[in-house]
XYZ file of C-alpha atoms in Angstrom:
535
model
C 18.140 -6.627 219.575
C 16.368 -3.507 220.971
C 15.113 -3.305 224.536
C 12.184 -1.373 226.016
C 14.564 1.494 226.965
C 15.510 1.860 223.318
C 11.847 1.945 222.258
C 11.049 4.413 225.016
C 13.777 6.796 223.804
C 12.547 6.635 220.209
C 8.965 6.978 221.228
C 9.744 9.990 223.378
C 11.449 11.712 220.467
C 8.406 10.932 218.319
C 6.119 12.255 221.055
C 8.029 15.503 221.711
C 8.256 16.345 218.058
C 4.608 15.625 217.204
C 2.317 15.909 220.208
C 1.172 19.422 219.261
C -0.146 18.112 215.964
C -1.784 15.153 217.725
C -3.740 17.612 219.822
C -5.255 18.808 216.552
C -6.114 15.263 215.429
C -3.177 14.993 213.061
C -1.602 11.582 213.842
C 0.219 9.082 211.621
C 0.952 5.684 213.219
C 4.551 4.650 213.519
C 6.327 1.375 213.992
C 9.625 0.941 215.832
C 11.659 -2.090 214.721
C 12.983 -4.269 217.560
C 15.711 -5.836 215.443
C 14.667 -9.408 216.511
C 17.347 -12.034 217.204
C 18.729 -14.433 214.645
C 20.091 -17.941 214.765
C 23.590 -16.472 214.977
C 22.589 -14.566 218.165
C 21.448 -17.883 219.688
C 24.688 -19.626 218.733
C 26.825 -16.859 220.220
C 26.068 -17.738 223.857
C 23.935 -20.807 223.757
C 20.779 -18.760 223.583
C 21.011 -17.129 227.007
C 20.809 -13.532 225.755
C 17.984 -14.387 223.352
C 16.042 -16.111 226.122
C 16.370 -13.071 228.377
C 15.294 -10.850 225.553
C 12.164 -12.850 224.901
C 11.269 -12.713 228.603
C 11.956 -8.932 228.563
C 9.294 -8.363 225.891
C 6.806 -10.958 227.118
C 5.033 -8.511 229.469
C 5.222 -5.357 227.380
C 1.875 -3.479 227.680
C 1.904 -1.935 224.247
C 1.035 -3.316 220.896
C 3.785 -5.581 219.579
C 3.795 -7.263 216.199
C 5.581 -10.655 216.015
C 7.072 -12.776 213.256
C 7.397 -16.564 213.102
C 11.077 -17.265 213.160
C 13.402 -20.265 213.704
C 16.062 -19.539 216.283
C 18.587 -22.302 215.662
C 18.399 -25.289 218.045
C 15.951 -23.357 220.287
C 13.282 -24.002 217.728
C 10.647 -21.810 216.121
C 9.121 -18.867 217.990
C 6.718 -15.972 217.503
C 9.410 -13.341 217.949
C 8.566 -9.640 218.799
C 9.519 -7.702 215.675
C 7.982 -4.269 215.963
C 6.280 -2.015 218.476
C 3.301 -0.288 216.874
C 2.330 3.226 217.975
C -1.115 3.367 216.451
C -2.681 6.112 218.568
C -1.441 9.221 220.324
C -2.157 7.571 223.688
C -0.113 4.531 222.691
C 2.772 6.733 221.600
C 2.595 8.756 224.812
C 2.531 5.551 226.915
C 5.518 4.128 225.054
C 7.322 7.412 225.634
C 6.600 7.344 229.379
C 4.396 10.448 229.011
C 0.939 8.915 229.414
C -0.064 11.101 232.363
C 1.133 14.233 230.631
C -0.738 13.381 227.493
C -3.998 12.687 229.327
C -3.634 15.979 231.156
C -2.956 17.940 227.984
C -5.998 16.487 226.209
C -8.136 17.191 229.259
C -6.955 20.752 229.693
C -7.145 21.624 225.998
C -10.651 20.278 225.837
C -11.563 22.486 228.806
C -9.994 25.549 227.121
C -11.998 24.888 223.944
C -15.175 24.331 225.902
C -14.772 27.601 227.828
C -13.205 29.805 225.213
C -14.284 28.360 221.858
C -12.861 26.187 219.105
C -10.734 29.089 217.793
C -8.266 28.637 220.730
C -7.462 25.000 219.964
C -4.731 25.551 217.339
C -2.849 28.401 219.086
C -2.919 26.662 222.447
C -1.875 23.350 220.949
C 1.167 25.145 219.555
C 2.020 26.265 223.119
C 1.190 22.964 224.839
C 4.546 22.583 226.539
C 4.028 25.984 228.206
C 0.769 25.009 229.914
C 1.071 21.237 230.213
C 2.228 21.442 233.814
C -0.310 24.024 234.991
C -2.377 23.084 238.029
C -6.148 23.460 238.076
C -5.935 26.948 239.639
C -3.678 28.234 236.847
C -5.980 26.743 234.228
C -8.984 28.445 235.850
C -7.111 31.772 236.119
C -6.058 31.568 232.484
C -9.656 31.088 231.328
C -10.766 34.047 233.461
C -7.932 36.221 232.024
C -8.807 35.477 228.424
C -12.527 36.032 229.052
C -11.769 39.372 230.660
C -9.541 40.416 227.757
C -12.229 39.446 225.276
C -14.884 41.473 227.113
C -12.984 44.647 227.991
C -11.107 47.435 226.247
C -7.571 47.157 227.569
C -6.878 50.813 226.636
C -8.874 51.784 229.749
C -6.726 49.747 232.161
C -3.229 49.273 233.448
C -2.111 45.646 233.461
C -2.190 45.727 237.258
C -5.965 46.348 237.233
C -6.983 42.848 236.122
C -9.777 42.039 238.585
C -8.905 38.304 238.870
C -7.864 36.907 242.227
C -4.260 35.742 242.188
C -3.524 37.328 238.798
C -1.000 40.144 239.074
C 1.718 41.532 236.863
C 4.095 38.704 237.903
C 1.440 36.127 236.939
C 1.109 37.774 233.547
C 4.884 37.775 233.146
C 5.008 34.052 233.870
C 2.140 33.245 231.534
C 2.405 35.934 228.911
C 3.383 33.646 226.064
C 0.249 31.531 226.419
C -1.990 34.550 226.945
C -0.552 36.263 223.834
C -1.174 33.070 221.796
C -4.933 33.655 222.167
C -5.325 37.363 222.764
C -3.057 40.332 222.156
C -1.389 41.765 225.261
C -0.928 45.066 223.488
C -3.122 48.031 224.207
C -2.991 48.253 227.975
C -2.337 51.711 229.367
C 1.393 52.188 229.696
C 3.383 54.042 232.248
C 3.295 57.645 230.970
C 6.419 59.224 229.600
C 7.587 61.462 232.442
C 9.537 64.695 232.228
C 11.332 66.394 235.063
C 11.760 70.167 235.025
C 12.836 72.852 237.460
C 12.816 76.600 237.151
C 16.071 78.483 237.263
C 14.123 81.732 237.601
C 12.009 81.859 240.829
C 9.644 84.282 239.099
C 8.710 81.666 236.515
C 7.147 78.717 238.244
C 6.581 75.344 236.590
C 2.849 75.320 237.148
C 2.720 76.198 240.842
C 6.063 74.573 241.634
C 9.785 75.239 241.446
C 10.487 71.595 240.537
C 8.116 69.136 238.958
C 8.040 65.549 237.651
C 4.924 64.879 235.598
C 3.632 63.184 232.418
C 4.823 64.845 229.260
C 1.230 65.211 228.064
C 0.339 67.319 231.097
C 3.247 69.703 230.661
C 2.728 69.890 226.940
C -0.732 71.394 227.486
C 0.532 74.187 229.760
C 1.475 77.734 228.864
C 5.235 78.091 229.294
C 6.562 81.470 230.319
C 10.291 80.678 230.196
C 12.135 81.934 227.136
C 15.104 79.597 227.565
C 15.179 75.832 228.161
C 18.335 73.936 229.039
C 18.237 70.183 228.511
C 20.746 68.457 230.765
C 21.647 64.792 230.523
C 23.218 64.218 233.947
C 20.783 64.373 236.836
C 23.201 65.786 239.394
C 24.190 68.544 236.974
C 20.528 69.202 236.332
C 19.818 69.566 240.053
C 22.816 71.833 240.643
C 22.197 74.361 237.855
C 22.378 77.972 239.086
C 19.632 80.542 238.823
C 19.266 81.975 235.312
C 16.754 84.626 234.384
C 13.954 83.471 232.072
C 15.153 79.877 232.093
C 13.848 76.413 232.920
C 15.960 73.260 233.052
C 14.815 69.890 231.759
C 16.349 66.519 232.672
C 17.067 64.739 229.376
C 17.951 61.319 230.746
C 20.285 60.248 227.952
C 18.653 58.910 224.828
C 15.191 59.933 226.049
C 15.705 63.594 225.222
C 14.507 63.396 221.619
C 11.342 61.605 222.681
C 10.710 64.154 225.384
C 11.321 66.999 222.939
C 8.851 65.487 220.443
C 6.177 65.430 223.155
C 6.615 69.077 224.186
C 5.551 71.024 221.088
C 6.181 74.405 222.657
C 9.950 73.678 222.818
C 10.088 74.651 219.141
C 9.265 78.225 220.130
C 11.926 78.476 222.828
C 15.656 79.062 222.952
C 16.690 75.469 223.617
C 20.172 74.719 224.857
C 21.562 71.173 225.204
C 24.296 70.010 227.528
C 25.574 66.430 227.599
C 28.796 64.542 228.234
C 31.685 65.304 225.916
C 31.911 61.954 224.174
C 30.563 60.196 221.083
C 27.278 59.287 222.743
C 26.807 62.811 224.046
C 27.133 64.240 220.543
C 24.897 61.476 219.153
C 22.214 62.596 221.619
C 22.669 66.104 220.271
C 22.189 64.829 216.745
C 19.023 62.915 217.569
C 17.430 65.742 219.579
C 18.287 68.274 216.896
C 16.280 66.158 214.448
C 13.266 67.185 216.557
C 14.451 70.719 217.400
C 16.477 71.969 214.414
C 17.192 75.333 216.078
C 18.599 73.789 219.225
C 22.075 74.883 220.373
C 24.573 73.235 222.610
C 26.304 74.714 225.645
C 29.557 73.510 227.170
C 30.092 71.088 224.260
C 32.722 73.076 222.369
C 36.467 72.943 221.906
C 37.115 75.589 224.611
C 35.351 73.451 227.169
C 37.357 70.377 226.147
C 40.700 72.185 226.275
C 39.886 73.684 229.652
C 39.194 70.202 231.042
C 41.352 67.968 228.887
C 43.325 66.642 231.877
C 40.037 65.117 233.132
C 39.440 63.090 229.992
C 39.381 59.302 229.969
C 38.938 56.748 227.204
C 35.262 56.200 226.284
C 34.722 52.480 226.814
C 31.698 52.106 224.512
C 32.428 54.770 221.914
C 30.306 54.762 218.767
C 32.125 53.269 215.773
C 30.333 55.474 213.223
C 30.291 59.165 212.367
C 27.741 61.386 214.070
C 25.786 63.616 211.726
C 23.587 66.693 212.176
C 26.221 68.532 214.207
C 27.068 72.253 213.991
C 30.633 73.014 212.817
C 31.861 73.801 216.362
C 30.330 70.566 217.677
C 31.923 68.490 214.965
C 35.276 70.156 215.675
C 34.932 69.238 219.349
C 34.042 65.607 218.582
C 36.907 65.295 216.059
C 39.306 66.607 218.727
C 38.178 63.954 221.189
C 38.585 61.203 218.628
C 41.923 62.311 217.262
C 43.501 62.282 220.745
C 42.066 58.949 221.892
C 44.033 55.733 222.025
C 40.791 53.955 221.255
C 37.836 55.467 219.427
C 37.118 58.535 221.540
C 37.934 60.406 224.744
C 35.298 61.202 227.323
C 34.797 64.136 229.702
C 31.724 63.664 231.845
C 29.435 66.599 232.698
C 29.873 66.234 236.423
C 33.664 66.486 236.145
C 33.646 70.025 234.717
C 34.650 72.787 237.154
C 31.293 73.924 238.485
C 32.090 77.634 238.978
C 33.373 77.686 235.380
C 30.228 75.874 234.233
C 27.991 78.474 235.922
C 29.860 81.387 234.355
C 29.746 79.817 230.864
C 26.076 78.928 231.110
C 25.115 82.436 232.133
C 27.205 84.001 229.398
C 25.961 81.735 226.616
C 22.291 81.758 227.628
C 22.211 85.503 228.080
C 23.901 86.056 224.733
C 21.316 83.928 222.952
C 18.256 85.458 224.621
C 15.692 87.065 222.426
C 15.165 90.787 223.058
C 12.233 92.780 221.739
C 12.869 96.508 221.572
C 11.724 99.600 219.658
C 13.307 100.259 216.306
C 16.174 102.819 216.235
C 17.447 104.904 213.326
C 20.326 102.492 213.014
C 17.906 99.588 212.334
C 16.325 100.948 209.176
C 18.476 99.118 206.678
C 18.510 95.819 208.562
C 14.700 96.000 209.069
C 14.298 96.449 205.330
C 16.531 93.410 204.767
C 14.677 91.248 207.290
C 11.261 92.132 205.790
C 12.544 91.473 202.310
C 13.899 88.050 203.279
C 10.781 87.123 205.232
C 8.385 87.685 202.330
C 10.602 86.508 199.431
C 8.739 83.793 197.575
C 5.781 83.818 199.963
C 2.431 83.020 198.374
C 0.064 86.068 198.138
C 2.996 88.489 198.593
C 3.885 90.916 195.840
C 7.132 91.882 197.527
C 5.908 95.357 198.545
C 6.204 94.808 202.296
C 9.631 96.516 202.718
C 8.315 99.573 200.818
C 5.198 99.684 203.008
C 7.279 99.838 206.177
C 9.523 102.505 204.639
C 6.511 104.604 203.548
C 4.819 104.331 206.933
C 7.988 105.451 208.634
C 8.466 108.376 206.203
C 4.831 109.487 206.694
C 5.121 109.359 210.465
C 2.436 106.644 210.538
C 4.636 103.872 211.950
C 2.967 104.004 215.359
C 4.725 100.892 216.591
C 7.939 99.476 215.131
C 9.549 96.695 217.125
C 12.569 94.569 216.320
C 13.556 91.145 217.663
C 17.270 90.897 218.452
C 19.156 87.711 219.202
C 22.876 86.957 219.207
C 23.500 90.605 218.363
C 21.434 90.363 215.182
C 18.004 91.672 214.247
C 15.965 88.618 213.391
C 12.421 89.963 213.199
C 10.184 93.022 212.940
C 6.584 93.996 213.495
C 4.775 97.206 212.525
C 1.466 98.771 213.586
C -0.237 101.774 212.010
C -3.626 103.575 212.371
C -6.630 102.352 210.371
C -9.986 103.981 209.740
C -13.290 102.091 209.951
C -16.448 102.730 207.981
C -18.624 103.353 211.045
C -16.247 106.033 212.278
C -14.872 104.098 215.262
C -11.490 105.530 216.289
C -8.482 104.111 218.117
C -8.005 100.993 216.019
C -4.700 99.881 214.455
C -3.567 97.526 211.741
C -0.770 95.149 212.647
C 1.668 94.187 209.901
C 3.814 93.410 208.211
C 5.088 90.798 210.758
C 8.450 89.514 209.515
C 10.959 86.931 210.794
C 14.137 85.968 208.987
C 13.603 82.620 207.231
C 16.506 80.905 209.062
C 14.961 81.909 212.428
C 11.329 81.032 211.716
C 9.633 78.441 213.836
C 11.454 79.508 216.999
C 8.709 81.578 218.617
C 10.103 84.934 217.433
C 6.875 85.847 215.627
C 4.864 85.005 218.752
C 7.048 87.226 220.919
C 6.742 90.094 218.483
C 2.943 89.731 218.492
C 2.801 89.665 222.291
C 4.904 92.829 222.508
C 3.071 94.810 219.838
C -0.272 94.005 221.466
C 1.056 95.013 224.888
C 2.415 98.242 223.366
C -0.933 99.101 221.738
C -2.896 98.367 224.904
C -0.469 100.469 226.908
C -1.015 103.364 224.510
C -4.812 103.179 224.988
C -5.695 101.657 221.658
C -9.241 100.297 221.289
C -8.286 97.277 219.225
C -6.329 95.870 216.293
C -6.958 94.192 212.975
C -4.724 92.155 210.687
C -4.765 90.008 207.602
C -3.150 86.638 208.173
C -3.234 82.935 208.883
C -5.997 82.162 211.420
C -4.141 79.095 212.827
C -1.425 81.440 214.072
C -3.198 84.642 214.970
C -6.218 83.171 216.774
C -3.883 82.081 219.569
C -3.577 85.765 220.484
C -7.347 86.255 220.585
C -7.950 87.456 217.020
C -11.182 86.352 215.401
C -13.212 87.099 212.241
C -15.880 89.716 212.987
C -19.137 89.774 211.049
C -19.590 93.091 209.284
C -15.916 94.035 209.503
C -14.070 93.673 206.178
C -11.067 94.688 204.193
C -11.266 94.972 200.416
C -11.794 91.540 198.867
C -9.942 89.678 201.598
C -11.536 86.337 202.587
C -13.551 86.871 205.773
C -11.783 84.035 207.625
C -8.365 85.674 207.094
C -9.313 89.177 208.166
C -9.201 89.131 211.934
C -9.845 91.592 214.739
C -9.134 91.865 218.490
C -10.887 94.400 220.772
C -8.913 95.653 223.769
C -12.078 96.847 225.527
C -15.490 95.501 226.479
C -17.052 97.522 223.621
C -18.241 95.240 220.776
C -15.984 95.388 217.694
C -16.880 97.993 215.055
C -18.448 97.295 211.679
C -17.684 98.558 208.217
C -14.913 98.607 205.667
C -11.383 98.980 207.094
C -8.967 101.341 205.364
C -5.242 101.121 205.962
C -2.723 103.963 205.493
C -2.106 104.859 201.824
C 1.306 103.247 202.185
C -0.433 99.897 201.748
C -1.796 100.934 198.360
C 1.567 101.640 196.751
């Protein structure tokens, strides 16, 4: 024999599992058997328990089906046999959730009335999240959804919602129900910030020695520093010594690759990376190098480890997998740390390295890797020929004559400017400039080219530095202007533009570019280069 408590428990399970569907009008009646008494139950105790049971069900407010049944010597009775839950309200009442059900129906109807029928299904699915909201929360929710529907969230931070009582905490507490009806994506996000400081007082970051600003703002600035050191530890970043031509950037751990991707001009700089000597530090190197393939590390080599090995500890969260994209010296250093660990890897933190030693090593390594632009010497002839040959090998529109052009200009005494780029003790690039004649008789103009950078050093800003120096050299010599044949996307950044009426052979007009060094309008006519270019 089941009692009302038993029915309530079953009805509550039925209610909790199905009330969301009921809010959408999807209801199937259900009966709960009461397991009515038998003659044997009457005989067991003289009918006392059965009598109490009948009284127990006599005042039940819900719908109860009965059966005519003989109960031994007590006689024949209409015995309660089944409670029928034939409506959602009846089921909710049987479950002890009548008030909650009435409130849910009332609130959902209000939502639909204010926001449209389309919100019924998604809000019904989240009913348990809003069932206990008070009237103020319901009103605020309606206002929030209306505002989201009427405004472009891309123009606002979440904090800017103009609804009284609705702040970021309110959104955090109600986000699931808001997102059920309207996407919470698209609000303005906190900008990705980058922190930089100059290590060369003559090269300010904007107008400051030290700056923290959105990456997008710094990405749009002209950057004078030749060298950038990315440092993972903030205290080490703050303590870096002065270094000529150098800025420091705080990498902040696994943010460094994202920061690097946002600062396009880093690809044209000498970028050095310094992190902890452990598996995560080298993994940060790997990830950042995926964005900056030419990046080098400093203080992450075997010498640094051996010099500070007594300061090593076990890395508690060492990576269980191999780190790829490392230079041979970096891999050697990581292997050393792993081979000598009791666990997976040893760890030597940046801030534990001897600081005077750090300063000396940084200065030596950064200075050694700096790019130097200087005039060609007699000892450079062979290496210049090799660099130019490599630079133009397989290049579309090149017939391979560029090395011979440079040699012929030099032999004829027409190599007015010949500059080489030198880095790590090697010549990595070259630029030439020679006189040109123009059909209208204008004098003092020069042709720039060939411009050559070794293939393995391309994309690091060497070509840009060569162009800056050759233009400065020509201006300093009193030249009137320069012309060149090349890719507009690259050369227009230096001020070169196509000039109507100025042409070179059958070259497409958009690729033949000129730059005047004076206020005099550019000349007009056919440009003729030195005969060396006709070989």
